[in-house]
Short mmCIF file of C-alpha atoms in Angstrom, two decimals:
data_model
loop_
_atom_site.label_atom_id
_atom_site.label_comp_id
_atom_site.label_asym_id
_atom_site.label_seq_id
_atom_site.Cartn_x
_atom_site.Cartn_y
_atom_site.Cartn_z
CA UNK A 1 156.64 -36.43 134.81
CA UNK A 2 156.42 -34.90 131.42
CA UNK A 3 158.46 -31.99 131.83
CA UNK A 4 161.49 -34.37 133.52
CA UNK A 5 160.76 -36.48 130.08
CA UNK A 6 161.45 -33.60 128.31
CA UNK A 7 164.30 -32.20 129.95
CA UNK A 8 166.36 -35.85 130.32
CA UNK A 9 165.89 -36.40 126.69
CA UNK A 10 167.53 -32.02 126.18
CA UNK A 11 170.03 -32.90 128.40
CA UNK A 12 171.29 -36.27 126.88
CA UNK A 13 171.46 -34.85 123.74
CA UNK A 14 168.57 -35.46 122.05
CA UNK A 15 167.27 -32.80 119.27
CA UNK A 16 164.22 -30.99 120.27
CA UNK A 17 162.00 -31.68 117.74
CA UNK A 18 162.38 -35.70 118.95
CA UNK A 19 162.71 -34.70 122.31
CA UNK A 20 159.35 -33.00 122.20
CA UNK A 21 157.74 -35.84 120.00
CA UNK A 22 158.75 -38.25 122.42
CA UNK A 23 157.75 -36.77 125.92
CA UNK A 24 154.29 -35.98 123.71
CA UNK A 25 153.92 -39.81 122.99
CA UNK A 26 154.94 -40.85 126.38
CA UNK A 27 152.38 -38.39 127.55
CA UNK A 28 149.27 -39.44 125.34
CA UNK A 29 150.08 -43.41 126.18
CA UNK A 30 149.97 -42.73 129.55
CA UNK A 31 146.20 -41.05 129.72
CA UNK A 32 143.12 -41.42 128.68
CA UNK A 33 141.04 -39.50 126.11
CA UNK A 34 141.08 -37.28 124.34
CA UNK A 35 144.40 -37.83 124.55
CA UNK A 36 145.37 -40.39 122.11
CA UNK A 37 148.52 -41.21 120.02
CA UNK A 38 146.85 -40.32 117.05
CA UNK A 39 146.28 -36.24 118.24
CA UNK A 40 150.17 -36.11 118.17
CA UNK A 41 150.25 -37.01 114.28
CA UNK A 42 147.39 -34.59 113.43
CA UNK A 43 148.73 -31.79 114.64
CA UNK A 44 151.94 -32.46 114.06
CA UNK A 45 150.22 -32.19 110.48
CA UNK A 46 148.29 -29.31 110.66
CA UNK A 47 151.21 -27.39 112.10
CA UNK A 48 152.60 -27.81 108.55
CA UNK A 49 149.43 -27.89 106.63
CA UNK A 50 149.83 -24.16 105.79
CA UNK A 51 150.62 -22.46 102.46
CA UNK A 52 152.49 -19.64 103.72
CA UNK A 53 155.27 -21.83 105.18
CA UNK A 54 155.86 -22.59 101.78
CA UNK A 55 158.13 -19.53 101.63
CA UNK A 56 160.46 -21.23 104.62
CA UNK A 57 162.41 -23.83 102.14
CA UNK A 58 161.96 -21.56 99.14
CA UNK A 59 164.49 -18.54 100.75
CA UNK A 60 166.52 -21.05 102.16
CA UNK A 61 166.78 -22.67 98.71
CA UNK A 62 167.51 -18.88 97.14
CA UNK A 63 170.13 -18.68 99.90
CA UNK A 64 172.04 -21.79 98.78
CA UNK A 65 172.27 -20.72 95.21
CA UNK A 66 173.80 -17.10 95.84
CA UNK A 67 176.06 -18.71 98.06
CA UNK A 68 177.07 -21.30 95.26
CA UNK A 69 177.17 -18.34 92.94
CA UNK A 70 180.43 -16.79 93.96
CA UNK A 71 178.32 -13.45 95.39
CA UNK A 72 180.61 -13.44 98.68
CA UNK A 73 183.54 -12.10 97.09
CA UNK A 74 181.29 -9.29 94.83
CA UNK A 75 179.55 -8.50 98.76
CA UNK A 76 182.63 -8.14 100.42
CA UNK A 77 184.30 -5.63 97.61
CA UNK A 78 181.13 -3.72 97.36
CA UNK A 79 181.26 -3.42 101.50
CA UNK A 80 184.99 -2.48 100.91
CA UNK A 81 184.06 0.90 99.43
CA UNK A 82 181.98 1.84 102.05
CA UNK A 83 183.96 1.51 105.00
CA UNK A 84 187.08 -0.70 104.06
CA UNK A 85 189.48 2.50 104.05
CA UNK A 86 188.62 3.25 108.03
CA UNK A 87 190.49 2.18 111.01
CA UNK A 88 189.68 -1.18 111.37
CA UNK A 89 189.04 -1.53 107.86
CA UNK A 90 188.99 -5.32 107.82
CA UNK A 91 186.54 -5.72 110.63
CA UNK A 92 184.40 -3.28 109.50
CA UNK A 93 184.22 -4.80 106.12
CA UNK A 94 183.29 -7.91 107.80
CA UNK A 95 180.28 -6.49 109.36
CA UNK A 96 179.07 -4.46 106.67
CA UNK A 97 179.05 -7.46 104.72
CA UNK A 98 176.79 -9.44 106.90
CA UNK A 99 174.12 -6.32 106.42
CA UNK A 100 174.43 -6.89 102.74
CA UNK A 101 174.42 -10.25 103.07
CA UNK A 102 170.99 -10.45 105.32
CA UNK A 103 169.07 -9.18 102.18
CA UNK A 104 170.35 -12.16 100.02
CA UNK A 105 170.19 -15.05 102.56
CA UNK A 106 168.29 -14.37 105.73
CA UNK A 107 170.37 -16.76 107.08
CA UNK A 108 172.52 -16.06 110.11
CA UNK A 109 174.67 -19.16 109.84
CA UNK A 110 174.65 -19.26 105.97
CA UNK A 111 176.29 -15.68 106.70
CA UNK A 112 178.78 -17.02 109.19
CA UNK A 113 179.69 -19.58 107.38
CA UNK A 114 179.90 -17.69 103.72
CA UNK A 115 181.71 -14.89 105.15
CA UNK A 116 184.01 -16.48 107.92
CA UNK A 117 185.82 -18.97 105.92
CA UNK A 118 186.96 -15.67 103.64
CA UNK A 119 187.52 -13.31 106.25
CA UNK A 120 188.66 -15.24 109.58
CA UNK A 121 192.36 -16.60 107.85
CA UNK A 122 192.74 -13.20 106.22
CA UNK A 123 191.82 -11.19 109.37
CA UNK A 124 194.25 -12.97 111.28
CA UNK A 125 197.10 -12.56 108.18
CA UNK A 126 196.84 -9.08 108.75
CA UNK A 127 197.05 -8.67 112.61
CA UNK A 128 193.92 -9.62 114.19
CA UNK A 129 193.32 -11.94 117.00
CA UNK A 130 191.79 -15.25 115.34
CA UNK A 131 189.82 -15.48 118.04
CA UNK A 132 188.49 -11.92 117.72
CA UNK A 133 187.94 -12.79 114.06
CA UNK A 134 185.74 -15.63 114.29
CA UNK A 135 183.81 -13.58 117.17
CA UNK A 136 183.37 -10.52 115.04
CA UNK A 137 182.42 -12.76 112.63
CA UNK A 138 179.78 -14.59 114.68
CA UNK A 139 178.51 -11.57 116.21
CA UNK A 140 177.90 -10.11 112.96
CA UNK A 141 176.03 -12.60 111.47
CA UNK A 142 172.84 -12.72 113.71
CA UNK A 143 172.10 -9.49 112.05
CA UNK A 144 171.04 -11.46 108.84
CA UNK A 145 167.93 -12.99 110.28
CA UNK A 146 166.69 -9.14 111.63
CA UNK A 147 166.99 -7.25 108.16
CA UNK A 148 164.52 -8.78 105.42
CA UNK A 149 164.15 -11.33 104.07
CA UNK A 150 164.06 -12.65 107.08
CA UNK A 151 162.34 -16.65 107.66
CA UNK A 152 162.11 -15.93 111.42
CA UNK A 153 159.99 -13.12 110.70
CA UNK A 154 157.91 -14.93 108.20
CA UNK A 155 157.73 -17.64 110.93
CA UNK A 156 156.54 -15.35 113.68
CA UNK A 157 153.91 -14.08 111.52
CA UNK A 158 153.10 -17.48 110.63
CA UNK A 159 152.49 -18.23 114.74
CA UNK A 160 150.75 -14.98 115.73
CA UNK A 161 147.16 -13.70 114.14
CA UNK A 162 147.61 -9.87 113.17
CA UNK A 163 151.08 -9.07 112.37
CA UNK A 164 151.86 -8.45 108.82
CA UNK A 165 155.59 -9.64 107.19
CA UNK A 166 155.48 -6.57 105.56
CA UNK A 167 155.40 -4.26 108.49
CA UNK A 168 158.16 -7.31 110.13
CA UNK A 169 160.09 -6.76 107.41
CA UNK A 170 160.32 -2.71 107.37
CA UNK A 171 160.42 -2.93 111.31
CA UNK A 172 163.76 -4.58 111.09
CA UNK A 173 165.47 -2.86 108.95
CA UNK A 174 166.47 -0.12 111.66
CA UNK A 175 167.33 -2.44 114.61
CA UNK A 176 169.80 -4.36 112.26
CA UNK A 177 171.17 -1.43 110.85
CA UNK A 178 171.78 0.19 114.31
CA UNK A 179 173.22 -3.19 115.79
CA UNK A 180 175.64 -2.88 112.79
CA UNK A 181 176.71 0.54 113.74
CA UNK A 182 177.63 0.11 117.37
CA UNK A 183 179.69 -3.03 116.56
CA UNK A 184 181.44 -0.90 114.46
CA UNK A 185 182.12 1.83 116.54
CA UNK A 186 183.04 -0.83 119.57
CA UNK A 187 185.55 -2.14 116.58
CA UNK A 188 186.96 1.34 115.75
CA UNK A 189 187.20 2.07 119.32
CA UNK A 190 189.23 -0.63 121.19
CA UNK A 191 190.80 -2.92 118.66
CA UNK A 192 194.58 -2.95 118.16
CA UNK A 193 196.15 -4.33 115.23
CA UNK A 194 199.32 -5.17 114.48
CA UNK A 195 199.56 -5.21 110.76
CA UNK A 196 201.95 -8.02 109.44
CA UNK A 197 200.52 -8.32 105.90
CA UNK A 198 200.50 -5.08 104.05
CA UNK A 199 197.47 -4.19 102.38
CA UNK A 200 194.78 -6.75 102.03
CA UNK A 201 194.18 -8.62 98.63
CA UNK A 202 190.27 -7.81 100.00
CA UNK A 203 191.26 -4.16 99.46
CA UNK A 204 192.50 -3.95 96.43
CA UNK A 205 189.83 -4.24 93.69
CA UNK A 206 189.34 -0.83 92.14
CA UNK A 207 186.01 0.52 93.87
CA UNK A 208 184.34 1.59 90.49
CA UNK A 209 184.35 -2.10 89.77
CA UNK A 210 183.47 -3.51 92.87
CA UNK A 211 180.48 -1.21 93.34
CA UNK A 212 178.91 -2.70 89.37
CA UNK A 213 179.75 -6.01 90.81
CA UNK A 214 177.70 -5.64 93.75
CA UNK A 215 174.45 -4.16 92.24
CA UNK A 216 173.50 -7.21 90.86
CA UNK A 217 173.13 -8.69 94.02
CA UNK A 218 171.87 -5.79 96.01
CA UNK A 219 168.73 -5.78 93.72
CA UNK A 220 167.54 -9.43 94.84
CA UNK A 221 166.76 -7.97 98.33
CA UNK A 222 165.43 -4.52 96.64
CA UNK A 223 162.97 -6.65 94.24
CA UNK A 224 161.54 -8.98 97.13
CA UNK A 225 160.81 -6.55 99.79
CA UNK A 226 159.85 -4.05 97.72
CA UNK A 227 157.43 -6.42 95.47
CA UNK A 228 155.70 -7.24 99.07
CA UNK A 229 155.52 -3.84 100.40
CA UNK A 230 153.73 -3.05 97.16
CA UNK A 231 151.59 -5.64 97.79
CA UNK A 232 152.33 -7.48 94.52
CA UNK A 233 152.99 -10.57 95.59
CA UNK A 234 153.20 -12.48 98.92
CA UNK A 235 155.51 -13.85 100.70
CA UNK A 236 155.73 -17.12 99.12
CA UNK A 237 155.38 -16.02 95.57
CA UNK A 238 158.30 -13.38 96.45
CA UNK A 239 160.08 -16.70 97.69
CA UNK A 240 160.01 -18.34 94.65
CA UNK A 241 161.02 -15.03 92.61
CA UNK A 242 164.38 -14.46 94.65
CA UNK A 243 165.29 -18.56 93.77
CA UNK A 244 164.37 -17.56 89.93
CA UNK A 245 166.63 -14.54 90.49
CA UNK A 246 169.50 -16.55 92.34
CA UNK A 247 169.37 -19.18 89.95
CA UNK A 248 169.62 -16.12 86.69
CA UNK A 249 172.64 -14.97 88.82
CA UNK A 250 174.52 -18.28 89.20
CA UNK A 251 173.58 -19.95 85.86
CA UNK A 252 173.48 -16.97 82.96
CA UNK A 253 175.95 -14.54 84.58
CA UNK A 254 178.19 -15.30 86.76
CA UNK A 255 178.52 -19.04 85.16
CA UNK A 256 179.56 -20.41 88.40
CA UNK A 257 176.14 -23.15 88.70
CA UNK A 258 175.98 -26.08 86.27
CA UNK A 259 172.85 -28.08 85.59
CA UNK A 260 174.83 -31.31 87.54
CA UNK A 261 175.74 -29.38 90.66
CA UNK A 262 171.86 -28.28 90.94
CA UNK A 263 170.86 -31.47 92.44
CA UNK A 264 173.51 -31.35 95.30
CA UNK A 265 172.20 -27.43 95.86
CA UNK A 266 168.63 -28.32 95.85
CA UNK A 267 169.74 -31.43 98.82
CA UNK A 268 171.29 -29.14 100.85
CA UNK A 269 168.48 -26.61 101.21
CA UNK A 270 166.17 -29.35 101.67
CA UNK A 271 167.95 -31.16 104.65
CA UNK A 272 168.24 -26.81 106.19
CA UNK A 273 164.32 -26.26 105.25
CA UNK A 274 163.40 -29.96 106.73
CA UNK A 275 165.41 -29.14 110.32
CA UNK A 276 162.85 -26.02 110.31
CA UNK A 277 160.01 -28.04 109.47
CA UNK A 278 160.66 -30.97 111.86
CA UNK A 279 160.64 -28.71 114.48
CA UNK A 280 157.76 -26.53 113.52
CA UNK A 281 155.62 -29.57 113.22
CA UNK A 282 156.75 -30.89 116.71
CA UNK A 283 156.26 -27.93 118.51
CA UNK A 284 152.73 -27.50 116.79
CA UNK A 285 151.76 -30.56 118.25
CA UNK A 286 152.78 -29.07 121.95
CA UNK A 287 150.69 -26.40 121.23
CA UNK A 288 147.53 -28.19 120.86
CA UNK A 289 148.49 -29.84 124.43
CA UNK A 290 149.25 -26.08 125.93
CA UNK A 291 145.79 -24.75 124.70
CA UNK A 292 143.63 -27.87 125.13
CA UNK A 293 145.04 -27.39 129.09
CA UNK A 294 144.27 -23.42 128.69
CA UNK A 295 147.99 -22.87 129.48
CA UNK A 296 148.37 -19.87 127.54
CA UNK A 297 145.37 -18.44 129.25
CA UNK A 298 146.26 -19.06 133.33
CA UNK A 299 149.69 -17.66 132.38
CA UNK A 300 147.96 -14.40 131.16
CA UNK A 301 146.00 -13.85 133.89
CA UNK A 302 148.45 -14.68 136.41
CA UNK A 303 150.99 -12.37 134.61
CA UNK A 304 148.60 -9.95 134.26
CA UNK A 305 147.46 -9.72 137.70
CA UNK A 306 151.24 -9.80 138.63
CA UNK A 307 153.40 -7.36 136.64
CA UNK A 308 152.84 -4.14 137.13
CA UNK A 309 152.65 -2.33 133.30
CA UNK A 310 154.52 -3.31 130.16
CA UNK A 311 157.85 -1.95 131.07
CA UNK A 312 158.48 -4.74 133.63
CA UNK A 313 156.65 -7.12 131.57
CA UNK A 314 159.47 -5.95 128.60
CA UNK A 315 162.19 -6.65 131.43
CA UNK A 316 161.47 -10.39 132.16
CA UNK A 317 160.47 -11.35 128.36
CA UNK A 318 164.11 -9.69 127.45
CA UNK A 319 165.45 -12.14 130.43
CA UNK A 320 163.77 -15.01 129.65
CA UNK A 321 164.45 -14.79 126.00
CA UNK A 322 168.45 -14.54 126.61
CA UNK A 323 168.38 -17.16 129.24
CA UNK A 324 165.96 -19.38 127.00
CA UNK A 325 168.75 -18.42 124.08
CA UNK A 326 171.33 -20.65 126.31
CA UNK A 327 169.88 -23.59 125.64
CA UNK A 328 167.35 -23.79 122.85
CA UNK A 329 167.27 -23.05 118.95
CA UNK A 330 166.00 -19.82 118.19
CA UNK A 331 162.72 -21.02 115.79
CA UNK A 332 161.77 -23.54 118.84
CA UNK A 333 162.18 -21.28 121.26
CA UNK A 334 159.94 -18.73 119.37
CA UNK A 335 157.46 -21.36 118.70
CA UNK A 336 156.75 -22.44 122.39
CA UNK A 337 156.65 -18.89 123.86
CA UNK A 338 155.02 -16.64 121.70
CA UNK A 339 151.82 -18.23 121.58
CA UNK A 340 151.91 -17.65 125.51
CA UNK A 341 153.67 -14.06 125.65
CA UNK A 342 152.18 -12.49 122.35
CA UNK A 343 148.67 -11.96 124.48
CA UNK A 344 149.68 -10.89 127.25
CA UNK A 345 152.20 -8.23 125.05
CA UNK A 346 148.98 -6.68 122.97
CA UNK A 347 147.02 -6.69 126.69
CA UNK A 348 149.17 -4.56 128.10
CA UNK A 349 149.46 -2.28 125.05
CA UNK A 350 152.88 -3.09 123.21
CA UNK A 351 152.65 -2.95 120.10
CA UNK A 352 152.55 -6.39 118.14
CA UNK A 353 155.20 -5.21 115.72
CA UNK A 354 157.67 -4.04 118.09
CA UNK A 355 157.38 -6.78 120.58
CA UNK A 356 157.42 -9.22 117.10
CA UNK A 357 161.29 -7.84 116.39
CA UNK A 358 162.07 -7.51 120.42
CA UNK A 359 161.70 -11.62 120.42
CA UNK A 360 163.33 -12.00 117.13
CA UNK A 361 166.13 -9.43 118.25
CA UNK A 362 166.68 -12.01 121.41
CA UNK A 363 166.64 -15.18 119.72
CA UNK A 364 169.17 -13.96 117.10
CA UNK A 365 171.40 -12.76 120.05
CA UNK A 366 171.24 -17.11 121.41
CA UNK A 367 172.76 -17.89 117.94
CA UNK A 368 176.01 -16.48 119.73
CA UNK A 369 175.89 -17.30 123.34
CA UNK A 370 176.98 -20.77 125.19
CA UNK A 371 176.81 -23.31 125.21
CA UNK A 372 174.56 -24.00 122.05
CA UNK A 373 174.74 -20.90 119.94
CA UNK A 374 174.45 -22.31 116.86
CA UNK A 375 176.87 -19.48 115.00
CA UNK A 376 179.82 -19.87 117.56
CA UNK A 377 179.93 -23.66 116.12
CA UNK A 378 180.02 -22.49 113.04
CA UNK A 379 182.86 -20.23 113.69
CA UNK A 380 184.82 -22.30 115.70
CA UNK A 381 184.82 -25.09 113.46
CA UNK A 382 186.03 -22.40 110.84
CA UNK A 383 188.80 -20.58 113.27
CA UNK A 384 189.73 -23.79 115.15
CA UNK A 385 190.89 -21.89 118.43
CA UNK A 386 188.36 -23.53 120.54
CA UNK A 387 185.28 -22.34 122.29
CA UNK A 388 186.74 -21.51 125.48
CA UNK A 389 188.72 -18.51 123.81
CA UNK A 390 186.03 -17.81 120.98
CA UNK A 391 183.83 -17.11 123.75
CA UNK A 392 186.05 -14.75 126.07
CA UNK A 393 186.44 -12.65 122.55
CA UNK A 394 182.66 -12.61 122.06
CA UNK A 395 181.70 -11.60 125.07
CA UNK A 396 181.78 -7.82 124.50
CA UNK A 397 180.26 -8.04 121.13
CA UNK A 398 177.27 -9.95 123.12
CA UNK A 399 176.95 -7.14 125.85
CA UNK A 400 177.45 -4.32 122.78
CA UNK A 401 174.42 -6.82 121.37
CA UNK A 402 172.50 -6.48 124.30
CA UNK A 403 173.09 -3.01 124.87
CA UNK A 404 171.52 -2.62 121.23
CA UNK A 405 168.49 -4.44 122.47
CA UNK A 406 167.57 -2.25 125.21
CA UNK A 407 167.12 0.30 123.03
CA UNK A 408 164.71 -1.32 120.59
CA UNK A 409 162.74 -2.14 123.28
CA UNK A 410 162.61 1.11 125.48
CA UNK A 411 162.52 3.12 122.46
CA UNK A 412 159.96 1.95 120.35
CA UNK A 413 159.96 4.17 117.53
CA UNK A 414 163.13 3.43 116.36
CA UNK A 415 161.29 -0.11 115.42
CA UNK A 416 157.80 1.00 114.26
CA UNK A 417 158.76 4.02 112.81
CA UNK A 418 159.47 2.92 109.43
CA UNK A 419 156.34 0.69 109.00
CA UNK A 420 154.26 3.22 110.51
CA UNK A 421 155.85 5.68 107.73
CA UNK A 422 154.60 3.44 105.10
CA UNK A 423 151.25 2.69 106.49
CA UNK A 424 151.60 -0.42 108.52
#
């Protein structure tokens, strides 16, 4: 009865967090004690009674003001004079941004969003498919969450005992780097343009000038991680260092933030940072209904006894995690599940690093797949072609995506060997 609860109130629409709050409440009504109303306030409160998850709303805050600060255009110059002059020099500028633009926001649909509505038009004024555009675009943009600062990563450590952000935050540096790489190469290999629009007002900004215009941003991301792995501050207090920073930025140099439009910036990362929250709360108070019924526990065993050795344990949590990507937000998803998997990972020897940036890896690849990937909405509502042909064109990005994942998982190293490196 509870699970149909839960899955009439997904499929009419209704946002997880409520739909999970509800079926709870319909749940505890229903039976007797210890299961009371009251249990599903409580934990919904102690789910968010945590200092740590102060750092959540504090880099989404630090992501609103560099976007407000006019850094897109300075990122996408400064990723101009690395690879702008290839074949494909547009595309590849796109993607290179979004790697630049992970260390400021973190954000995979800030990034889409920041990034498309400058480079989707102007794609398709010189040549490109719009559709290919906004897909490139989309595709792209999940690798913000994977390369630090990174709030799924602070989340995930958040959820499981043992795993430090630090060593998250080095492990992911890699993975998004490589996913970067292949997209490029898939770009430089089998897309045809037919240039219409000369040389791209993108492309023109003398690279000298565009590289000094992009250190200033390139040192929020250097600052923060590094001030962590250094162990001088935490994650929160780093938090609250890259707003300071963003807010130096926006107000004192690049004059592009006034004292009256910080009221409208602080609203908007609060109503981001409160969709988070809502849902971290809810699914905290699922939890305490999983564990109290020792769910997590006869799912162990039963996988344990089951699947024969981590490899084909690696298999089905990459399945599950791209089928659970179809239909559910990537933080929920993460919340319900890796309570449950996380165990059973470290019993059967993964390491709780790597398997940490497998999940993330696969959630981050559901921000682009149908029919709820969260960054093809974005895109589509940018591009306007519709998600019928938005998702034919991102199609091979998701299986170059995939093909990306595969390797982080059956090749460990190239995950842990960076925190390892540095002592993690």
């Amino acid at each position: 009865m509870i699970y149909v609860i839960f899955v009439v109130g997904l499929l009419i629409g209704m946002p997880i967090a409520i739909a999970i709050v509800g079926t709870l409440l319909v749940f505890m009504a229903m039976n007797d004690a210890p299961y009371t109303i009251r249990v599903v306030a409580t934990e919904m409160f102690r789910g968010l009674n945590s200092f740590p998850l102060l750092a959540i709303p504090l880099f989404v805050l630090a992501g609103e003001v560099m976007n407000e600060s006019g850094i897109t255009g300075r990122i996408i110059a400064f990723a101009n004079v690395l690879v702008g002059r290839l074949r494909a020099g547009l595309a590849l500028v796109n993607i290179w941004a979004s790697v630049i633009f992970a260390g400021l926001s973190g954000s995979a649909i800030a990034d889409t969003s920041a990034i498309g509505r400058v480079f989707i038009p102007e794609m398709e004024k010189h040549g490109y498919n719009r559709a290919f555009a906004a897909a490139i675009t989309a595709a792209s943009s999940v690798i913000g969450p994977i390369i630090p600062p990174s709030i799924p990563v602070i989340i995930y450590a958040l959820i499981v005992s043992g795993v430090s952000v630090p060593a998250l935050f080095l492990a992911g540096i890699v993975p998004g780097v490589l996913l970067a790489i292949f997209l490029s190469a898939y770009v430089m290999a089998t897309v045809k343009i037919e240039d219409r629009g000369g040389e791209s007002e993108l492309l023109r900004q003398p690279p000298a000038k565009a590289f000094l215009d992009g250190l200033l941003p390139l040192m929020m991301p250097v600052f923060v991680v590094g001030s962590i792995l250094l162990g001088v501050v935490t994650p929160t207090e780093a938090a609250s260092f890259a707003v300071a920073y963003a807010l130096f930025l926006g107000i004192f140099v690049y004059h592009k933030i006034t004292i009256k439009s910080l009221p409208r910036i602080f609203a908007g990362a609060m109503k981001d940072s409160s969709v988070i929250m809502i849902i971290m709360a809810a699914v905290g108070a699922a939890n305490w209904l999983l564990t109290y019924n020792r769910v997590p526990n006869i799912l162990t065993d039963w996988v344990l006894s089951n699947v024969d050795g981590k490899v084909a344990f690696l298999i089905a949590v990459n399945l599950l995690f791209l089928f659970v990507g179809l239909f559910l937000e990537g933080i929920a998803a993460m919340l319900v599940l890796v309570p449950i998997l996380h165990p059973i990972a470290v019993s059967l020897g993964v390491d709780p690093t790597h398997f940490g940036i497998v999940v993330i890896f696969n959630l981050m690849i559901g921000l682009i797949t149908p029919p709820l990937g969260l960054c093809l909405f974005v895109a589509e509502a940018i591009a306007g072609v519709g998600m019928a042909k938005l998702t034919r064109a991102v199609l091979p990005l998701f299986l170059v995506e995939v093909v990306v994942l595969f390797i982080i998982t059956f090749v460990p190293d190239v995950v842990i060997a960076l925190p390892r490196y540095f002592g993690y």
